Amino acid sequence: MIPPRFRRRLTSIGEYEIIRDTPQDPNRSEDVAITMLEGADHCELTTPYYSRRHQAAIPTDPETRLLVTRDAIDVSFQRYKDGHREELNALDPASIRLTECQFASVVTDDKLKFELPTASSTEPTRHVEKREPDSSERGSVTDTTAIFFSETDAAVQFGRDLFAALWADSDPIGPYIERHFPELWE
């Protein structure tokens, strides 16, 4: 989860909102996250899952940096190999590195968003299924039904500091792709 030194800092974030999905609005938290990405010039994003909606909303800017898990890369590359995506790297010129994380976060110039797995979940399950989802799953791509959202300066600084620490411990994506997807390595 979140490293202990950062968990201790959560209380200093100040005002925040918990945005929850409801039966009447089952995609509310995802819609807020997408709107946040679409309104940003660049961002720092951490994610353990692949989401086509999120990928389409990520700002393609040289200042955008992404930390993704190997599972997210695997799903993304498989979708490309299966013909579900036209481009392999639609996020160029953003920088992408590999991390191990169980949470998703987005930091922009003025906002911080966190998604944590539900208490009953040890692994995030957000990804695009190959099968047609049933009506209870359609549009909801994770078992997370709430996000933590803040627009305070302290929250943004917290998000930047956390991202910087994770980035420093991350791995380059190239060797992983070369090893696991050699036919796609250029």
Coordinates of C-alpha atoms in Angstrom, one line a residue:
M1 CA 0.0 0.0 0.0
I2 CA 1.2 3.5 0.7
P3 CA 4.7 3.6 2.3
P4 CA 4.4 4.2 6.1
R5 CA 6.2 7.5 6.0
F6 CA 3.6 8.8 3.6
R7 CA 0.7 7.3 5.5
R8 CA 1.7 9.3 8.5
R9 CA 1.5 12.5 6.4
L10 CA -2.1 11.9 5.3
T11 CA -3.4 13.9 8.2
S12 CA -1.6 17.0 7.0
I13 CA -3.4 17.1 3.6
G14 CA -6.2 19.3 4.9
E15 CA -9.6 19.3 3.3
Y16 CA -10.6 16.4 1.1
E17 CA -13.6 14.6 -0.2
I18 CA -14.5 11.0 -0.5
I19 CA -16.4 10.4 -3.8
R20 CA -18.4 7.2 -3.8
D21 CA -20.2 5.3 -6.5
T22 CA -23.9 5.0 -5.8
P23 CA -26.6 2.7 -7.3
Q24 CA -27.9 5.7 -9.2
D25 CA -24.4 6.7 -10.4
P26 CA -22.3 3.6 -10.4
N27 CA -19.4 5.2 -12.3
R28 CA -19.2 8.5 -10.3
S29 CA -15.7 7.9 -8.9
E30 CA -14.3 6.9 -12.3
D31 CA -16.0 9.9 -14.0
V32 CA -14.4 12.3 -11.5
A33 CA -11.0 10.7 -12.2
I34 CA -11.5 11.0 -16.0
T35 CA -12.6 14.6 -15.8
M36 CA -9.6 15.4 -13.6
L37 CA -7.2 13.8 -16.3
E38 CA -9.0 15.5 -19.2
G39 CA -8.6 18.9 -17.5
A40 CA -4.9 18.6 -16.8
D41 CA -2.0 19.7 -19.1
H42 CA 0.2 17.0 -17.6
C43 CA 0.1 14.7 -14.6
E44 CA 1.9 12.1 -12.5
L45 CA -0.1 8.9 -12.5
T46 CA 0.4 5.6 -10.6
T47 CA -1.7 2.6 -11.5
P48 CA -1.9 -1.1 -10.9
Y49 CA -4.5 -1.7 -13.7
Y50 CA -5.2 -0.9 -17.4
S51 CA -8.2 1.2 -18.3
R52 CA -9.0 2.2 -21.8
R53 CA -11.0 5.2 -20.6
H54 CA -8.1 6.4 -18.3
Q55 CA -5.5 5.9 -21.1
A56 CA -7.6 8.0 -23.5
A57 CA -7.8 10.8 -20.9
I58 CA -4.1 10.9 -19.9
P59 CA -2.4 14.1 -21.1
T60 CA 0.2 13.4 -23.7
D61 CA 2.8 15.9 -22.7
P62 CA 6.5 15.5 -22.0
E63 CA 5.9 16.4 -18.4
T64 CA 3.4 13.6 -17.9
R65 CA 5.0 10.7 -16.0
L66 CA 3.4 7.3 -15.4
L67 CA 4.2 4.5 -13.0
V68 CA 2.4 1.3 -14.0
T69 CA 2.6 -2.3 -12.9
R70 CA 3.7 -5.2 -15.0
D71 CA 0.2 -6.5 -15.1
A72 CA -1.1 -3.2 -16.5
I73 CA 1.6 -3.4 -19.2
D74 CA 0.7 -7.0 -20.0
V75 CA -3.0 -6.1 -20.5
S76 CA -2.1 -3.1 -22.6
F77 CA 0.3 -5.0 -24.9
Q78 CA -2.1 -7.9 -25.2
R79 CA -4.9 -5.5 -26.3
Y80 CA -2.6 -4.2 -29.0
K81 CA -1.5 -7.7 -30.1
D82 CA -5.2 -8.7 -30.3
G83 CA -6.1 -5.7 -32.5
H84 CA -8.0 -3.8 -29.9
R85 CA -5.7 -0.8 -30.0
E86 CA -4.3 1.0 -33.1
E87 CA -1.2 2.4 -31.4
L88 CA 1.2 0.6 -29.1
N89 CA 2.2 3.8 -27.3
A90 CA -0.5 6.3 -27.5
L91 CA 1.0 8.2 -24.6
D92 CA 4.2 9.4 -26.3
P93 CA 6.0 11.6 -25.3
A94 CA 5.0 10.8 -21.7
S95 CA 7.6 8.9 -19.6
I96 CA 6.6 5.5 -18.3
R97 CA 8.3 3.3 -15.7
L98 CA 7.4 0.1 -13.9
T99 CA 6.4 -0.1 -10.2
E100 CA 4.7 -2.4 -7.7
C101 CA 1.7 -0.7 -6.2
Q102 CA -1.8 -1.6 -5.0
F103 CA -3.2 1.9 -5.3
A104 CA -3.9 4.4 -8.1
S105 CA -3.1 8.0 -7.8
V106 CA -3.1 11.1 -10.0
V107 CA -1.4 14.4 -9.2
T108 CA -1.9 17.5 -11.3
D109 CA -0.9 21.1 -10.7
D110 CA -3.8 21.6 -8.4
K111 CA -5.4 18.2 -7.5
L112 CA -4.7 14.8 -5.9
K113 CA -6.8 11.7 -6.4
F114 CA -6.3 8.3 -4.8
E115 CA -8.0 5.0 -5.3
L116 CA -7.3 2.2 -2.8
P117 CA -8.5 -1.4 -3.1
T118 CA -11.6 -2.2 -1.0
A119 CA -10.9 -3.8 2.4
S120 CA -12.0 -7.2 1.0
S121 CA -9.6 -7.0 -1.9
T122 CA -5.9 -7.6 -1.8
E123 CA -5.4 -7.2 -5.5
P124 CA -6.9 -4.4 -7.6
T125 CA -9.0 -5.9 -10.4
R126 CA -9.3 -3.0 -12.8
H127 CA -8.6 -4.1 -16.3
V128 CA -10.4 -4.7 -19.5
E129 CA -12.0 -8.1 -19.6
K130 CA -12.0 -10.1 -22.9
R131 CA -15.5 -11.3 -22.1
E132 CA -18.6 -9.1 -22.2
P133 CA -19.2 -7.8 -18.7
D134 CA -22.6 -8.4 -17.1
S135 CA -24.8 -5.4 -16.3
S136 CA -23.4 -5.1 -12.8
E137 CA -19.8 -4.7 -14.1
R138 CA -20.4 -2.6 -17.3
G139 CA -18.6 0.7 -17.0
S140 CA -17.1 -0.1 -13.6
V141 CA -13.6 -1.3 -14.1
T142 CA -12.5 -2.0 -10.5
D143 CA -13.7 -3.2 -7.2
T144 CA -12.9 0.3 -5.8
T145 CA -16.0 2.3 -5.4
A146 CA -14.6 5.4 -3.9
I147 CA -11.8 7.9 -4.4
F148 CA -10.0 10.3 -2.1
F149 CA -9.9 13.7 -3.8
S150 CA -8.3 17.0 -2.6
E151 CA -7.4 20.3 -4.0
T152 CA -5.2 21.6 -1.2
D153 CA -1.6 22.7 -1.7
A154 CA -0.6 20.2 1.0
A155 CA -2.4 17.4 -0.8
V156 CA -0.7 18.2 -4.1
Q157 CA 2.7 18.4 -2.4
F158 CA 2.0 15.0 -0.7
G159 CA 1.2 13.5 -4.0
R160 CA 4.3 14.9 -5.7
D161 CA 6.5 13.6 -2.9
L162 CA 5.0 10.2 -2.9
F163 CA 5.3 10.0 -6.7
A164 CA 8.9 11.1 -6.6
A165 CA 9.7 8.4 -4.0
L166 CA 8.0 5.7 -6.1
W167 CA 9.7 7.0 -9.3
A168 CA 13.1 6.8 -7.7
D169 CA 12.5 3.1 -6.8
S170 CA 10.9 2.2 -10.2
D171 CA 12.3 0.2 -13.1
P172 CA 12.8 1.2 -16.7
I173 CA 10.1 -0.3 -18.9
G174 CA 12.4 -1.1 -21.9
P175 CA 14.0 -4.3 -20.5
Y176 CA 10.7 -5.7 -19.4
I177 CA 9.1 -5.2 -22.9
E178 CA 12.2 -6.5 -24.6
R179 CA 12.0 -9.7 -22.5
H180 CA 8.3 -10.3 -22.5
F181 CA 7.2 -8.8 -25.9
P182 CA 10.3 -9.1 -28.1
E183 CA 8.2 -9.0 -31.3
L184 CA 7.1 -5.5 -30.3
W185 CA 10.5 -4.2 -29.2
E186 CA 12.0 -1.6 -31.5

